[in-house]
């Protein structure tokens, strides 16, 4: 499962130049070539979901450790329902759902698609079992393959944007599959390992500690026709700077200093809702940390990881912190968090170490629509737009993010108290 931190900066820099050439090649594809390409992409993503689930027992796949998490077998079934509902059900003539109850059980939040089982009760679904979900996946995979082999080239071309959404949707659930099972394992007093021998990716610490962005107007958002979610557009102009951004992510050693200085008990550092959450949840350290003695040193704590309970690495980027904690740490440091626009400009210029592949980075930007935003039509219009309230934007990607799922304009979003994801931070400061 361990993989190096992905660095899509160079890839992004060449995307626009390659878009026209790629579009021309697609126009020249034969029906069989397009069908084969789509099927290969489909199988690659579907196989990765199963690879991530493979180390887990049927019992592991059932557990739901909190309302915000979902059982592994639910993730596996939900992404399958997505293909059945939006591709086969709407575009494959004569297709009949695999099971009459699965749409109710495995719909998530697509109200337009019909009623659904309560999110917080997904762990109550002892049936269908993990093996039955496997059979469901195989049935739908076979039906999708048959559809690709029979659809004409115009149909495949018309549906390719939907297929891309489905693939990226499944990749999002691949990340959730890992973070949700880690949260479940972290509740176990006898800490299990998802992957024995797993290690946190090494961080990069090169160059000057701070990078300055001079005042300027920049284009923000996804600018070409390569895949993106609707919340990444329209492109728009934004005034950014002057501001300084930390080149490196905040480390565990820096976080331990915050803890030793009473950071979790100093109300003047915290937003009111954040301090209330910290008191209510009895936060003393980042999520998944376990105290082993009375001091606040790296030897005093251990962290629950995908490799089981491990020592705290002082040099590793801190992870599993909420927005509230990140904001309090920034205040304690005499700094603040960057906006998502500042992050995007710095990342596009290649100024940030470990922008991708270790932890998502909190920004102080609210998750709201870009100027001129319009949700896409139909049920898929519920994918992003209706969540644009009361959440904060994170940028980058994490060690659990699938390969080829990162890009500079990607806007992740969570509520400010959430911390079960691989979430960290880098600091910003006013430029003088």
Tab-separated table of C-alpha atoms in Angstrom:
chain	number	residue	atom	x	y	z
A	1	UNK	CA	0.000	0.000	0.000
A	2	UNK	CA	2.929	2.339	0.624
A	3	UNK	CA	3.622	4.615	-2.312
A	4	UNK	CA	5.808	7.679	-2.802
A	5	UNK	CA	4.253	11.080	-2.565
A	6	UNK	CA	2.875	11.910	-5.981
A	7	UNK	CA	4.014	15.173	-7.540
A	8	UNK	CA	1.638	16.130	-10.349
A	9	UNK	CA	3.101	19.634	-10.790
A	10	UNK	CA	5.076	18.786	-13.942
A	11	UNK	CA	2.200	16.743	-15.318
A	12	UNK	CA	-0.204	19.634	-14.786
A	13	UNK	CA	2.167	22.042	-16.506
A	14	UNK	CA	1.921	20.027	-19.729
A	15	UNK	CA	-1.808	19.289	-19.601
A	16	UNK	CA	-2.978	22.296	-21.564
A	17	UNK	CA	-0.404	21.752	-24.291
A	18	UNK	CA	-1.499	18.165	-24.717
A	19	UNK	CA	-5.257	18.734	-24.595
A	20	UNK	CA	-5.696	19.649	-28.267
A	21	UNK	CA	-3.555	16.730	-29.426
A	22	UNK	CA	-5.437	14.322	-27.133
A	23	UNK	CA	-8.798	15.589	-28.369
A	24	UNK	CA	-7.738	15.012	-31.986
A	25	UNK	CA	-6.668	11.457	-31.182
A	26	UNK	CA	-10.017	10.757	-29.543
A	27	UNK	CA	-11.838	11.927	-32.659
A	28	UNK	CA	-9.837	9.431	-34.705
A	29	UNK	CA	-10.555	6.467	-32.414
A	30	UNK	CA	-12.545	3.606	-33.824
A	31	UNK	CA	-15.494	2.203	-31.896
A	32	UNK	CA	-13.467	-0.835	-30.800
A	33	UNK	CA	-10.510	1.301	-29.710
A	34	UNK	CA	-12.711	3.566	-27.620
A	35	UNK	CA	-14.545	0.629	-26.054
A	36	UNK	CA	-11.236	-1.088	-25.232
A	37	UNK	CA	-9.807	2.084	-23.682
A	38	UNK	CA	-12.867	2.681	-21.541
A	39	UNK	CA	-12.997	-0.944	-20.420
A	40	UNK	CA	-9.314	-0.896	-19.457
A	41	UNK	CA	-9.809	2.268	-17.414
A	42	UNK	CA	-12.919	0.803	-15.806
A	43	UNK	CA	-11.242	-2.472	-14.856
A	44	UNK	CA	-8.156	-0.706	-13.513
A	45	UNK	CA	-10.209	1.330	-11.076
A	46	UNK	CA	-12.523	-1.515	-10.112
A	47	UNK	CA	-9.555	-3.825	-9.463
A	48	UNK	CA	-7.960	-1.226	-7.193
A	49	UNK	CA	-11.069	-1.145	-5.002
A	50	UNK	CA	-10.861	-4.911	-4.562
A	51	UNK	CA	-7.124	-4.740	-3.922
A	52	UNK	CA	-7.695	-2.325	-1.082
A	53	UNK	CA	-10.436	-4.485	0.398
A	54	UNK	CA	-8.497	-7.745	0.028
A	55	UNK	CA	-6.679	-7.666	3.412
A	56	UNK	CA	-9.977	-7.363	5.287
A	57	UNK	CA	-12.099	-10.129	6.738
A	58	UNK	CA	-15.895	-10.191	6.356
A	59	UNK	CA	-16.097	-8.951	9.965
A	60	UNK	CA	-13.745	-6.067	9.175
A	61	UNK	CA	-15.908	-5.115	6.209
A	62	UNK	CA	-19.061	-4.805	8.323
A	63	UNK	CA	-17.902	-2.427	11.054
A	64	UNK	CA	-18.967	1.236	11.079
A	65	UNK	CA	-17.026	3.021	13.800
A	66	UNK	CA	-18.824	6.390	13.615
A	67	UNK	CA	-21.617	8.017	11.589
A	68	UNK	CA	-19.162	9.807	9.279
A	69	UNK	CA	-17.486	6.544	8.263
A	70	UNK	CA	-18.927	3.675	6.243
A	71	UNK	CA	-18.273	-0.074	6.234
A	72	UNK	CA	-15.901	-1.389	3.586
A	73	UNK	CA	-18.540	-3.619	2.025
A	74	UNK	CA	-20.889	-0.621	1.813
A	75	UNK	CA	-18.240	1.335	-0.114
A	76	UNK	CA	-17.771	-1.626	-2.462
A	77	UNK	CA	-21.519	-1.923	-3.020
A	78	UNK	CA	-22.234	1.803	-3.270
A	79	UNK	CA	-19.754	2.434	-6.088
A	80	UNK	CA	-21.250	-0.574	-7.869
A	81	UNK	CA	-24.744	0.837	-7.453
A	82	UNK	CA	-23.461	4.074	-8.997
A	83	UNK	CA	-22.550	2.221	-12.221
A	84	UNK	CA	-25.799	0.279	-12.163
A	85	UNK	CA	-27.925	3.385	-11.537
A	86	UNK	CA	-26.336	6.011	-13.753
A	87	UNK	CA	-24.757	4.011	-16.569
A	88	UNK	CA	-26.575	0.701	-16.981
A	89	UNK	CA	-29.977	1.717	-15.644
A	90	UNK	CA	-30.201	4.875	-17.736
A	91	UNK	CA	-28.339	3.869	-20.900
A	92	UNK	CA	-28.242	0.080	-21.322
A	93	UNK	CA	-31.524	-1.063	-22.934
A	94	UNK	CA	-33.208	-3.894	-21.079
A	95	UNK	CA	-30.879	-3.903	-18.083
A	96	UNK	CA	-32.592	-5.052	-14.884
A	97	UNK	CA	-31.183	-4.225	-11.410
A	98	UNK	CA	-29.294	-7.075	-9.795
A	99	UNK	CA	-31.414	-6.913	-6.636
A	100	UNK	CA	-34.583	-4.850	-6.013
A	101	UNK	CA	-33.407	-3.656	-2.576
A	102	UNK	CA	-29.861	-2.624	-3.415
A	103	UNK	CA	-30.781	0.845	-4.670
A	104	UNK	CA	-32.305	1.596	-1.263
A	105	UNK	CA	-29.414	0.063	0.681
A	106	UNK	CA	-26.545	1.552	-1.292
A	107	UNK	CA	-27.670	4.970	-2.504
A	108	UNK	CA	-25.776	7.590	-0.527
A	109	UNK	CA	-27.204	11.105	-0.863
A	110	UNK	CA	-28.724	11.224	-4.359
A	111	UNK	CA	-32.217	12.278	-3.356
A	112	UNK	CA	-33.234	12.502	-7.011
A	113	UNK	CA	-32.427	8.804	-7.430
A	114	UNK	CA	-34.845	7.685	-4.713
A	115	UNK	CA	-35.045	6.821	-0.996
A	116	UNK	CA	-32.034	5.444	0.837
A	117	UNK	CA	-30.971	3.779	4.057
A	118	UNK	CA	-29.821	6.075	6.861
A	119	UNK	CA	-26.105	6.822	6.683
A	120	UNK	CA	-25.464	6.319	10.397
A	121	UNK	CA	-27.021	2.825	10.228
A	122	UNK	CA	-24.926	1.330	7.428
A	123	UNK	CA	-23.083	-0.805	9.963
A	124	UNK	CA	-26.373	-2.518	10.842
A	125	UNK	CA	-26.510	-4.173	7.426
A	126	UNK	CA	-25.268	-7.643	8.240
A	127	UNK	CA	-26.776	-8.683	4.911
A	128	UNK	CA	-25.916	-8.752	2.115
A	129	UNK	CA	-22.597	-10.175	3.227
A	130	UNK	CA	-19.185	-9.395	1.796
A	131	UNK	CA	-19.360	-12.393	-0.561
A	132	UNK	CA	-22.756	-11.283	-1.845
A	133	UNK	CA	-21.332	-7.825	-2.505
A	134	UNK	CA	-18.531	-9.492	-4.456
A	135	UNK	CA	-21.132	-11.278	-6.587
A	136	UNK	CA	-22.940	-7.979	-7.140
A	137	UNK	CA	-19.731	-6.323	-8.277
A	138	UNK	CA	-18.959	-9.150	-10.717
A	139	UNK	CA	-22.463	-9.018	-12.169
A	140	UNK	CA	-22.317	-5.289	-12.791
A	141	UNK	CA	-18.755	-5.501	-14.136
A	142	UNK	CA	-19.860	-8.087	-16.684
A	143	UNK	CA	-22.845	-5.948	-17.687
A	144	UNK	CA	-20.654	-2.858	-18.112
A	145	UNK	CA	-18.182	-4.830	-20.251
A	146	UNK	CA	-21.049	-6.074	-22.406
A	147	UNK	CA	-22.399	-2.556	-22.735
A	148	UNK	CA	-19.037	-1.188	-23.844
A	149	UNK	CA	-18.701	-3.960	-26.419
A	150	UNK	CA	-22.127	-3.308	-27.957
A	151	UNK	CA	-22.619	0.469	-27.747
A	152	UNK	CA	-21.962	2.475	-30.896
A	153	UNK	CA	-19.157	5.008	-31.037
A	154	UNK	CA	-21.463	8.024	-30.688
A	155	UNK	CA	-23.020	6.578	-27.530
A	156	UNK	CA	-19.607	5.862	-26.031
A	157	UNK	CA	-18.420	9.366	-26.867
A	158	UNK	CA	-21.539	10.924	-25.347
A	159	UNK	CA	-21.210	8.848	-22.151
A	160	UNK	CA	-17.476	9.267	-21.639
A	161	UNK	CA	-17.878	12.263	-19.270
A	162	UNK	CA	-20.268	10.204	-17.118
A	163	UNK	CA	-17.838	7.282	-17.139
A	164	UNK	CA	-15.019	9.589	-16.035
A	165	UNK	CA	-17.165	10.843	-13.163
A	166	UNK	CA	-17.889	7.245	-12.161
A	167	UNK	CA	-14.206	6.319	-12.183
A	168	UNK	CA	-13.221	9.338	-10.117
A	169	UNK	CA	-16.149	8.758	-7.781
A	170	UNK	CA	-14.917	5.230	-7.127
A	171	UNK	CA	-11.399	6.531	-6.494
A	172	UNK	CA	-12.798	8.869	-3.849
A	173	UNK	CA	-14.345	5.880	-2.123
A	174	UNK	CA	-11.058	3.998	-2.366
A	175	UNK	CA	-9.529	6.700	-0.193
A	176	UNK	CA	-12.467	6.596	2.204
A	177	UNK	CA	-12.202	2.814	2.365
A	178	UNK	CA	-8.717	3.137	3.876
A	179	UNK	CA	-9.448	6.034	6.218
A	180	UNK	CA	-12.679	4.454	7.441
A	181	UNK	CA	-11.097	1.077	8.200
A	182	UNK	CA	-8.181	2.828	9.922
A	183	UNK	CA	-10.649	4.665	12.140
A	184	UNK	CA	-12.374	1.372	12.923
A	185	UNK	CA	-9.095	-0.369	13.714
A	186	UNK	CA	-8.087	2.572	15.926
A	187	UNK	CA	-11.071	1.835	18.199
A	188	UNK	CA	-9.747	-1.668	18.830
A	189	UNK	CA	-7.848	-1.987	22.145
A	190	UNK	CA	-5.707	-4.677	20.501
A	191	UNK	CA	-4.608	-2.614	17.488
A	192	UNK	CA	-4.741	-4.564	14.234
A	193	UNK	CA	-2.602	-3.759	11.204
A	194	UNK	CA	-4.189	-3.305	7.806
A	195	UNK	CA	-0.783	-3.784	6.171
A	196	UNK	CA	2.044	-5.050	8.405
A	197	UNK	CA	5.230	-3.148	7.698
A	198	UNK	CA	3.435	-0.058	6.407
A	199	UNK	CA	5.387	3.177	6.899
A	200	UNK	CA	4.390	6.816	6.673
A	201	UNK	CA	5.828	8.452	3.529
A	202	UNK	CA	8.992	10.454	4.065
A	203	UNK	CA	8.621	14.214	3.858
A	204	UNK	CA	10.705	16.538	1.714
A	205	UNK	CA	12.468	19.453	3.398
A	206	UNK	CA	14.469	21.388	0.847
A	207	UNK	CA	14.778	25.021	-0.108
A	208	UNK	CA	13.979	28.130	1.907
A	209	UNK	CA	11.466	27.743	4.719
A	210	UNK	CA	9.133	30.365	3.246
A	211	UNK	CA	8.094	31.403	-0.241
A	212	UNK	CA	6.706	34.857	-0.924
A	213	UNK	CA	3.850	35.502	-3.340
A	214	UNK	CA	3.883	39.109	-4.446
A	215	UNK	CA	0.584	40.848	-5.003
A	216	UNK	CA	-0.963	39.888	-8.312
A	217	UNK	CA	-4.107	38.817	-10.122
A	218	UNK	CA	-4.174	35.110	-10.959
A	219	UNK	CA	-6.484	32.708	-12.770
A	220	UNK	CA	-7.972	30.216	-10.315
A	221	UNK	CA	-9.712	26.983	-11.242
A	222	UNK	CA	-9.559	24.295	-13.898
A	223	UNK	CA	-8.808	25.837	-17.264
A	224	UNK	CA	-8.917	23.024	-19.844
A	225	UNK	CA	-11.131	20.106	-20.859
A	226	UNK	CA	-9.262	17.369	-19.003
A	227	UNK	CA	-11.276	15.691	-16.258
A	228	UNK	CA	-12.383	17.814	-13.322
A	229	UNK	CA	-15.350	18.045	-10.982
A	230	UNK	CA	-17.867	20.806	-11.494
A	231	UNK	CA	-16.788	22.611	-8.301
A	232	UNK	CA	-13.374	23.350	-9.882
A	233	UNK	CA	-14.932	25.718	-12.415
A	234	UNK	CA	-15.506	28.295	-13.761
A	235	UNK	CA	-12.030	29.741	-13.918
A	236	UNK	CA	-11.969	33.216	-12.479
A	237	UNK	CA	-9.522	35.930	-11.561
A	238	UNK	CA	-8.470	36.504	-7.960
A	239	UNK	CA	-6.171	38.940	-6.193
A	240	UNK	CA	-3.513	36.988	-4.296
A	241	UNK	CA	-0.742	38.315	-2.066
A	242	UNK	CA	1.384	39.692	-0.779
A	243	UNK	CA	1.714	36.613	1.440
A	244	UNK	CA	4.298	34.093	2.570
A	245	UNK	CA	3.594	30.360	2.563
A	246	UNK	CA	5.566	27.701	4.363
A	247	UNK	CA	7.343	25.508	1.865
A	248	UNK	CA	7.066	22.524	4.216
A	249	UNK	CA	4.248	20.805	6.067
A	250	UNK	CA	3.962	21.147	9.851
A	251	UNK	CA	5.649	18.176	11.543
A	252	UNK	CA	4.886	16.021	14.552
A	253	UNK	CA	7.811	17.639	16.404
A	254	UNK	CA	6.268	21.073	15.931
A	255	UNK	CA	2.894	19.739	17.044
A	256	UNK	CA	4.411	18.198	20.164
A	257	UNK	CA	5.810	21.632	21.081
A	258	UNK	CA	2.288	23.045	20.731
A	259	UNK	CA	0.959	20.311	23.020
A	260	UNK	CA	3.762	20.794	25.577
A	261	UNK	CA	2.964	24.510	25.708
A	262	UNK	CA	-0.649	23.777	26.646
A	263	UNK	CA	-2.050	24.385	23.194
A	264	UNK	CA	-5.073	22.159	23.734
A	265	UNK	CA	-6.086	23.951	26.948
A	266	UNK	CA	-5.535	27.606	25.970
A	267	UNK	CA	-8.945	29.040	25.005
A	268	UNK	CA	-7.398	32.213	23.559
A	269	UNK	CA	-5.915	30.152	20.701
A	270	UNK	CA	-9.180	28.569	19.644
A	271	UNK	CA	-12.318	29.466	17.797
A	272	UNK	CA	-15.250	29.173	20.199
A	273	UNK	CA	-16.798	26.181	18.407
A	274	UNK	CA	-13.372	24.592	18.169
A	275	UNK	CA	-12.606	24.858	21.877
A	276	UNK	CA	-16.056	23.457	22.654
A	277	UNK	CA	-15.344	20.508	20.324
A	278	UNK	CA	-11.924	19.946	21.914
A	279	UNK	CA	-13.438	19.895	25.404
A	280	UNK	CA	-16.398	17.742	24.382
A	281	UNK	CA	-14.254	15.202	22.544
A	282	UNK	CA	-11.420	15.459	25.103
A	283	UNK	CA	-8.811	16.158	22.448
A	284	UNK	CA	-5.277	16.144	23.822
A	285	UNK	CA	-3.448	15.256	20.629
A	286	UNK	CA	-4.134	14.559	16.943
A	287	UNK	CA	-6.523	11.778	16.021
A	288	UNK	CA	-5.268	8.198	16.360
A	289	UNK	CA	-2.540	9.191	18.890
A	290	UNK	CA	-2.384	7.098	22.079
A	291	UNK	CA	-0.697	8.250	25.293
A	292	UNK	CA	1.862	5.833	26.735
A	293	UNK	CA	3.258	7.973	29.594
A	294	UNK	CA	2.712	11.328	31.277
A	295	UNK	CA	5.074	13.532	29.274
A	296	UNK	CA	4.561	15.290	25.953
A	297	UNK	CA	7.486	13.984	23.943
A	298	UNK	CA	7.616	11.765	20.878
A	299	UNK	CA	8.300	8.833	23.216
A	300	UNK	CA	5.151	9.618	25.218
A	301	UNK	CA	2.770	8.876	22.382
A	302	UNK	CA	2.133	6.283	19.726
A	303	UNK	CA	-0.003	6.591	16.613
A	304	UNK	CA	-2.422	4.132	15.096
A	305	UNK	CA	-1.507	3.691	11.417
A	306	UNK	CA	-2.310	1.368	8.546
A	307	UNK	CA	0.637	-0.651	9.834
A	308	UNK	CA	-0.757	-0.857	13.352
A	309	UNK	CA	0.388	1.037	16.450
A	310	UNK	CA	3.708	2.772	15.744
A	311	UNK	CA	6.087	5.238	17.353
A	312	UNK	CA	5.637	8.924	16.608
A	313	UNK	CA	8.146	10.069	13.996
A	314	UNK	CA	9.034	13.676	14.942
A	315	UNK	CA	10.059	14.490	11.362
A	316	UNK	CA	6.850	13.234	9.730
A	317	UNK	CA	4.071	15.676	8.808
A	318	UNK	CA	1.366	15.808	11.451
A	319	UNK	CA	-1.838	14.128	10.354
A	320	UNK	CA	-5.415	13.552	11.532
A	321	UNK	CA	-5.941	17.100	12.761
A	322	UNK	CA	-9.177	19.043	12.387
A	323	UNK	CA	-9.525	22.545	11.001
A	324	UNK	CA	-10.087	23.751	14.554
A	325	UNK	CA	-6.764	22.255	15.656
A	326	UNK	CA	-4.948	23.524	12.582
A	327	UNK	CA	-6.277	27.043	13.163
A	328	UNK	CA	-5.310	26.948	16.855
A	329	UNK	CA	-1.805	25.749	15.976
A	330	UNK	CA	-1.446	28.563	13.448
A	331	UNK	CA	-2.457	31.147	16.055
A	332	UNK	CA	-0.015	29.643	18.546
A	333	UNK	CA	2.688	29.974	15.887
A	334	UNK	CA	1.822	33.613	15.253
A	335	UNK	CA	0.734	32.680	11.727
A	336	UNK	CA	-2.470	31.677	9.924
A	337	UNK	CA	-3.638	29.154	7.360
A	338	UNK	CA	-3.409	29.972	3.645
A	339	UNK	CA	-6.443	30.564	1.504
A	340	UNK	CA	-7.142	28.005	-1.201
A	341	UNK	CA	-6.251	30.624	-3.828
A	342	UNK	CA	-2.860	31.249	-2.233
A	343	UNK	CA	-2.247	27.502	-2.060
A	344	UNK	CA	-3.182	27.016	-5.719
A	345	UNK	CA	-0.925	29.810	-6.953
A	346	UNK	CA	2.039	28.551	-4.911
A	347	UNK	CA	1.486	24.931	-5.931
A	348	UNK	CA	1.142	25.808	-9.605
A	349	UNK	CA	4.496	27.573	-9.412
A	350	UNK	CA	6.085	24.501	-7.796
A	351	UNK	CA	6.905	26.294	-4.547
A	352	UNK	CA	5.449	23.779	-2.074
A	353	UNK	CA	7.137	20.634	-0.820
A	354	UNK	CA	4.833	17.645	-0.422
A	355	UNK	CA	1.841	19.455	-1.836
A	356	UNK	CA	0.556	16.020	-2.857
A	357	UNK	CA	0.698	12.480	-1.585
A	358	UNK	CA	1.113	12.756	2.204
A	359	UNK	CA	-1.666	14.815	3.835
A	360	UNK	CA	-4.503	16.995	2.635
A	361	UNK	CA	-3.855	20.554	3.767
A	362	UNK	CA	-6.462	22.692	5.460
A	363	UNK	CA	-7.066	26.171	4.073
A	364	UNK	CA	-9.041	28.951	5.678
A	365	UNK	CA	-11.337	29.193	2.663
A	366	UNK	CA	-14.967	28.250	3.033
A	367	UNK	CA	-16.272	25.674	0.580
A	368	UNK	CA	-18.437	27.876	-1.593
A	369	UNK	CA	-19.168	28.162	-5.316
A	370	UNK	CA	-16.799	29.914	-7.658
A	371	UNK	CA	-18.283	32.990	-9.390
A	372	UNK	CA	-20.660	31.774	-12.092
A	373	UNK	CA	-20.824	28.198	-10.800
A	374	UNK	CA	-23.715	26.042	-11.998
A	375	UNK	CA	-24.271	22.468	-10.884
A	376	UNK	CA	-24.644	19.963	-13.711
A	377	UNK	CA	-28.134	18.788	-14.623
A	378	UNK	CA	-29.803	15.716	-13.157
A	379	UNK	CA	-29.046	13.631	-10.082
A	380	UNK	CA	-25.296	14.049	-10.571
A	381	UNK	CA	-25.853	17.738	-9.924
A	382	UNK	CA	-26.149	16.702	-6.268
A	383	UNK	CA	-22.534	15.543	-6.302
A	384	UNK	CA	-20.884	18.756	-5.060
A	385	UNK	CA	-23.047	21.839	-5.115
A	386	UNK	CA	-25.434	21.031	-2.293
A	387	UNK	CA	-22.546	20.671	0.161
A	388	UNK	CA	-21.323	24.242	-0.338
A	389	UNK	CA	-22.060	25.439	3.185
A	390	UNK	CA	-20.409	25.134	6.615
A	391	UNK	CA	-17.352	23.266	5.299
A	392	UNK	CA	-13.723	24.223	4.686
A	393	UNK	CA	-11.555	23.522	1.644
A	394	UNK	CA	-8.507	21.284	1.757
A	395	UNK	CA	-5.982	21.162	-1.062
A	396	UNK	CA	-3.455	18.636	-2.349
A	397	UNK	CA	-3.946	14.923	-1.732
A	398	UNK	CA	-2.981	12.292	0.836
A	399	UNK	CA	-1.104	9.030	1.042
A	400	UNK	CA	-4.465	7.261	0.652
A	401	UNK	CA	-5.394	9.124	-2.533
A	402	UNK	CA	-5.262	6.789	-5.555
A	403	UNK	CA	-2.670	7.399	-8.234
A	404	UNK	CA	-3.750	9.834	-10.967
A	405	UNK	CA	-6.486	11.308	-8.786
A	406	UNK	CA	-4.586	14.476	-7.810
A	407	UNK	CA	-4.515	17.851	-9.509
A	408	UNK	CA	-3.762	21.397	-8.502
A	409	UNK	CA	-7.374	22.597	-8.807
A	410	UNK	CA	-8.957	19.712	-6.815
A	411	UNK	CA	-11.137	21.023	-3.974
A	412	UNK	CA	-11.637	18.601	-1.116
A	413	UNK	CA	-13.949	19.688	1.694
A	414	UNK	CA	-14.808	18.612	5.214
A	415	UNK	CA	-16.519	20.019	8.275
A	416	UNK	CA	-14.137	21.812	10.653
A	417	UNK	CA	-14.318	19.138	13.364
A	418	UNK	CA	-13.439	16.253	11.041
A	419	UNK	CA	-10.052	14.635	11.579
A	420	UNK	CA	-10.241	10.962	10.628
A	421	UNK	CA	-8.820	11.709	7.192
A	422	UNK	CA	-5.103	12.170	6.519
A	423	UNK	CA	-5.370	15.913	7.112
A	424	UNK	CA	-2.507	18.238	8.009
A	425	UNK	CA	-1.422	21.799	7.345
A	426	UNK	CA	1.159	24.275	6.211
A	427	UNK	CA	1.330	27.815	7.554
A	428	UNK	CA	0.977	31.246	5.978
A	429	UNK	CA	2.151	34.649	7.138
A	430	UNK	CA	1.666	38.230	6.129
A	431	UNK	CA	4.424	39.472	3.814
A	432	UNK	CA	6.049	42.711	4.953
